[in-house]
């Protein structure tokens, strides 16, 4: 989680489209006084201050100033980015370093592209577009999925943030409990009380929401989509699509 101040528009904002992975498959960056905000259109591994996250189309990342990042690309990779300095006023928001933007990805893309088209780069309009996008990203961190609502208990918020950042990886209740700093049983009780569902059901719903987004909005192969949501077994992925999305992966993509 990162602490992001959003009470006022950021200052010294630079935006653009980054194209990487052509000359080399690895980049390392460190911006000493600017935050990095990326909206990804590709799959890669992103390492933030020693922690590695899988990113895929629709993922967003927020990296504070002075934190090293390393990208491991799988080929030509294009993302939208904003580099900015937040104004340190008001109460900060707790935002996951990496999360899936889901159905908000087109909105975030439009906001960043409008910022890119605005001139000059450091203008108030550019800052306003990026500020709006950052607010949307901060709200993603509190979302409990399509059912709405927010996580009030810190352990539930931490568990949800971990799920959002690690949908492609194996997820278990004991693992999430350790990440949230509570016992298995306590997390289960808290999660049910605050979300009205079980941890396992929430993970399944978020994985399939992400799968729907990738099937409809990307050109990733169906095996790649399955791997990106942590269900590499194609038979299991097909069954999950039928149960949660109402049809096979090909049907969801065509529809």
Coordinates of C-alpha atoms in Angstrom, one line a residue:
X1 CA 0.0 0.0 0.0
X2 CA 1.1 3.6 -0.7
X3 CA 0.0 6.8 1.0
X4 CA -1.3 9.2 -1.7
X5 CA -2.4 12.8 -1.0
X6 CA -5.3 13.8 -3.2
X7 CA -6.8 16.9 -1.5
X8 CA -5.4 19.2 -4.2
X9 CA -4.3 18.6 -7.9
X10 CA -0.7 17.3 -8.2
X11 CA 2.0 19.6 -9.4
X12 CA 4.8 19.3 -12.0
X13 CA 2.9 16.7 -14.1
X14 CA 4.4 15.0 -17.1
X15 CA 2.3 12.5 -19.2
X16 CA 3.0 10.4 -22.2
X17 CA 3.0 7.0 -23.9
X18 CA 5.9 4.6 -23.0
X19 CA 7.0 2.0 -25.5
X20 CA 9.5 -0.5 -24.2
X21 CA 10.7 -4.1 -24.7
X22 CA 11.9 -3.4 -28.2
X23 CA 15.7 -3.0 -27.6
X24 CA 15.8 -4.9 -24.4
X25 CA 13.6 -6.9 -22.1
X26 CA 14.5 -5.2 -18.8
X27 CA 14.5 -1.6 -17.6
X28 CA 15.3 -0.1 -14.2
X29 CA 14.0 3.3 -13.1
X30 CA 14.2 5.6 -10.1
X31 CA 12.6 9.1 -10.1
X32 CA 14.0 10.9 -7.1
X33 CA 11.3 13.5 -6.7
X34 CA 8.3 12.4 -8.9
X35 CA 5.7 9.7 -8.5
X36 CA 5.1 7.2 -11.3
X37 CA 1.5 6.3 -12.4
X38 CA 1.2 3.7 -15.1
X39 CA -1.8 2.1 -16.9
X40 CA -0.6 -1.1 -18.7
X41 CA -1.5 -2.5 -22.0
X42 CA 0.7 -5.6 -21.8
X43 CA 1.7 -8.4 -19.5
X44 CA 5.0 -8.1 -17.6
X45 CA 6.6 -8.4 -14.2
X46 CA 7.0 -5.2 -12.2
X47 CA 9.3 -5.1 -9.2
X48 CA 8.7 -2.3 -6.8
X49 CA 11.3 -1.8 -4.0
X50 CA 12.1 -5.5 -4.1
X51 CA 8.5 -6.9 -4.4
X52 CA 7.5 -8.4 -7.7
X53 CA 4.0 -8.0 -9.1
X54 CA 2.5 -9.5 -12.3
X55 CA 0.9 -6.8 -14.5
X56 CA -1.4 -7.3 -17.4
X57 CA -3.7 -5.2 -19.6
X58 CA -5.8 -3.0 -17.3
X59 CA -3.4 -3.1 -14.4
X60 CA -2.4 0.2 -12.8
X61 CA 0.6 1.0 -10.6
X62 CA 1.6 3.8 -8.3
X63 CA 5.2 4.2 -7.2
X64 CA 6.2 6.9 -4.8
X65 CA 9.2 9.2 -5.5
X66 CA 12.6 7.7 -4.7
X67 CA 11.5 4.1 -5.0
X68 CA 13.3 1.9 -7.5
X69 CA 11.3 -0.1 -10.1
X70 CA 12.3 -2.8 -12.5
X71 CA 10.4 -4.0 -15.5
X72 CA 10.8 -7.5 -17.1
X73 CA 9.0 -7.3 -20.5
X74 CA 7.9 -10.1 -22.7
X75 CA 8.1 -8.2 -26.0
X76 CA 7.0 -4.8 -27.3
X77 CA 5.2 -3.2 -24.4
X78 CA 3.1 0.1 -24.4
X79 CA 1.7 1.9 -21.4
X80 CA 0.2 5.3 -20.5
X81 CA 2.1 7.1 -17.8
X82 CA 2.0 10.2 -15.6
X83 CA 4.9 11.4 -13.5
X84 CA 3.8 13.9 -10.8
X85 CA 4.5 15.4 -7.4
X86 CA 1.5 15.3 -5.1
X87 CA 0.8 18.3 -2.8
X88 CA 1.2 17.1 0.8
X89 CA -2.0 18.6 2.2
X90 CA -5.1 16.9 3.7
X91 CA -5.5 13.3 4.7
X92 CA -3.8 10.7 2.5
X93 CA -5.5 7.7 0.8
X94 CA -4.2 4.2 1.2
X95 CA -3.8 2.8 -2.3
X96 CA -2.4 -0.5 -3.5
X97 CA 0.9 -0.2 -5.4
X98 CA -0.5 -2.4 -8.1
X99 CA -4.1 -3.4 -8.8
X100 CA -6.4 -4.3 -11.6
X101 CA -8.6 -1.4 -12.8
X102 CA -11.2 -3.8 -14.3
X103 CA -14.1 -2.0 -15.9
X104 CA -12.5 1.4 -15.1
X105 CA -9.7 0.8 -17.5
X106 CA -11.3 2.6 -20.5
X107 CA -12.2 5.6 -18.3
X108 CA -8.6 5.8 -17.0
X109 CA -7.3 5.5 -20.5
X110 CA -9.5 8.3 -21.7
X111 CA -8.4 10.6 -18.9
X112 CA -4.7 9.9 -19.5
X113 CA -5.1 10.3 -23.3
X114 CA -6.9 13.6 -22.8
X115 CA -4.1 14.7 -20.5
X116 CA -1.5 13.7 -23.2
X117 CA -3.4 15.7 -25.8
X118 CA -3.6 18.8 -23.6
X119 CA -0.9 21.4 -23.9
X120 CA 1.5 22.4 -22.5
X121 CA 2.5 19.4 -20.5
X122 CA 2.6 21.1 -17.2
X123 CA -0.7 23.0 -17.6
X124 CA -3.6 23.1 -15.1
X125 CA -5.8 21.0 -17.5
X126 CA -3.2 18.2 -17.6
X127 CA -3.0 18.3 -13.8
X128 CA -6.8 18.2 -13.6
X129 CA -7.1 15.2 -15.9
X130 CA -4.4 13.3 -14.0
X131 CA -6.0 14.3 -10.6
X132 CA -9.3 12.8 -11.7
X133 CA -7.6 9.6 -12.9
X134 CA -5.8 9.3 -9.5
X135 CA -9.1 9.7 -7.6
X136 CA -10.5 6.8 -9.7
X137 CA -7.5 4.7 -8.9
X138 CA -7.8 5.5 -5.2
X139 CA -11.5 4.4 -5.3
X140 CA -10.5 1.1 -6.9
X141 CA -8.5 0.3 -3.8
X142 CA -11.7 0.5 -1.7
X143 CA -14.0 -1.4 -4.1
X144 CA -15.4 -4.7 -3.1
X145 CA -16.3 -5.6 -6.7
X146 CA -19.5 -5.3 -8.6
X147 CA -21.7 -5.5 -5.5
X148 CA -20.3 -2.1 -4.2
X149 CA -19.4 -1.1 -0.7
X150 CA -16.1 -0.4 1.0
X151 CA -13.8 -2.2 3.4
X152 CA -13.8 -0.5 6.8
X153 CA -11.6 -2.8 8.9
X154 CA -7.8 -2.5 8.1
X155 CA -7.4 -6.3 7.9
X156 CA -10.1 -6.6 5.3
X157 CA -8.7 -3.6 3.3
X158 CA -5.2 -5.2 3.4
X159 CA -6.6 -8.6 2.3
X160 CA -8.5 -7.0 -0.6
X161 CA -5.4 -5.0 -1.6
X162 CA -3.3 -8.2 -1.6
X163 CA -5.9 -10.0 -3.7
X164 CA -6.1 -7.2 -6.3
X165 CA -2.3 -7.1 -6.6
X166 CA -1.9 -10.9 -6.8
X167 CA -4.9 -12.3 -8.8
X168 CA -2.5 -14.2 -11.1
X169 CA -0.9 -16.0 -8.2
X170 CA -2.2 -18.8 -5.8
X171 CA -4.3 -17.3 -3.1
X172 CA -5.4 -19.0 0.1
X173 CA -7.2 -17.7 3.2
X174 CA -4.1 -18.5 5.4
X175 CA -1.9 -16.5 3.0
X176 CA -4.2 -13.5 3.1
X177 CA -4.5 -13.7 6.8
X178 CA -0.8 -13.5 7.2
X179 CA -0.7 -10.5 4.8
X180 CA -3.4 -8.8 6.8
X181 CA -1.8 -9.6 10.2
X182 CA -4.7 -11.6 11.7
X183 CA -5.6 -15.2 12.2
X184 CA -7.3 -17.3 9.5
X185 CA -10.6 -17.5 11.5
X186 CA -10.6 -13.8 12.4
X187 CA -10.2 -12.8 8.8
X188 CA -12.9 -15.1 7.7
X189 CA -15.3 -13.6 10.3
X190 CA -14.3 -10.0 9.4
X191 CA -14.6 -10.6 5.7
X192 CA -18.0 -12.1 5.9
X193 CA -19.3 -9.4 8.1
X194 CA -18.0 -6.5 5.9
X195 CA -18.5 -7.9 2.4
X196 CA -21.4 -10.3 2.8
X197 CA -19.4 -13.0 1.1
X198 CA -16.6 -15.4 1.7
X199 CA -12.9 -14.8 0.9
X200 CA -12.9 -17.6 -1.6
X201 CA -16.1 -16.3 -3.3
X202 CA -14.6 -12.8 -3.5
X203 CA -11.4 -14.1 -5.1
X204 CA -13.4 -16.1 -7.6
X205 CA -15.6 -13.1 -8.5
X206 CA -12.6 -10.7 -8.9
X207 CA -10.7 -13.2 -11.0
X208 CA -13.7 -13.7 -13.4
X209 CA -14.3 -9.9 -13.5
X210 CA -10.7 -9.5 -14.6
X211 CA -11.0 -12.4 -17.0
X212 CA -14.1 -10.8 -18.6
X213 CA -12.2 -7.5 -19.0
X214 CA -9.2 -9.2 -20.6
X215 CA -11.3 -11.3 -22.9
X216 CA -13.3 -8.4 -24.2
X217 CA -10.7 -5.6 -24.1
X218 CA -7.4 -7.3 -25.0
X219 CA -6.0 -9.6 -27.7
X220 CA -4.3 -12.0 -25.2
X221 CA -4.8 -15.6 -26.0
X222 CA -7.3 -17.5 -23.9
X223 CA -4.5 -19.5 -22.1
X224 CA -2.8 -16.2 -21.4
X225 CA -6.0 -14.7 -19.9
X226 CA -6.5 -17.9 -17.8
X227 CA -2.9 -17.6 -16.5
X228 CA -3.3 -13.9 -15.8
X229 CA -6.2 -14.5 -13.4
X230 CA -4.6 -17.4 -11.6
X231 CA -6.5 -20.3 -13.3
X232 CA -3.9 -21.8 -15.7
X233 CA -5.8 -25.1 -16.0
X234 CA -7.9 -24.4 -19.2
X235 CA -10.6 -26.9 -18.2
X236 CA -11.1 -25.2 -14.8
X237 CA -11.0 -21.8 -16.5
X238 CA -13.7 -22.9 -19.0
X239 CA -15.9 -24.2 -16.2
X240 CA -15.5 -21.0 -14.2
X241 CA -16.4 -18.9 -17.3
X242 CA -19.6 -20.9 -17.8
X243 CA -20.5 -20.7 -14.1
X244 CA -19.6 -17.0 -13.5
X245 CA -19.9 -15.3 -17.0
X246 CA -22.6 -17.4 -18.6
X247 CA -20.6 -19.0 -21.4
X248 CA -17.2 -20.2 -22.7
X249 CA -14.2 -17.9 -23.0
X250 CA -14.7 -17.7 -26.7
X251 CA -18.4 -16.8 -26.2
X252 CA -17.6 -14.1 -23.7
X253 CA -15.0 -12.7 -26.1
X254 CA -17.3 -12.8 -29.1
X255 CA -20.2 -11.3 -27.1

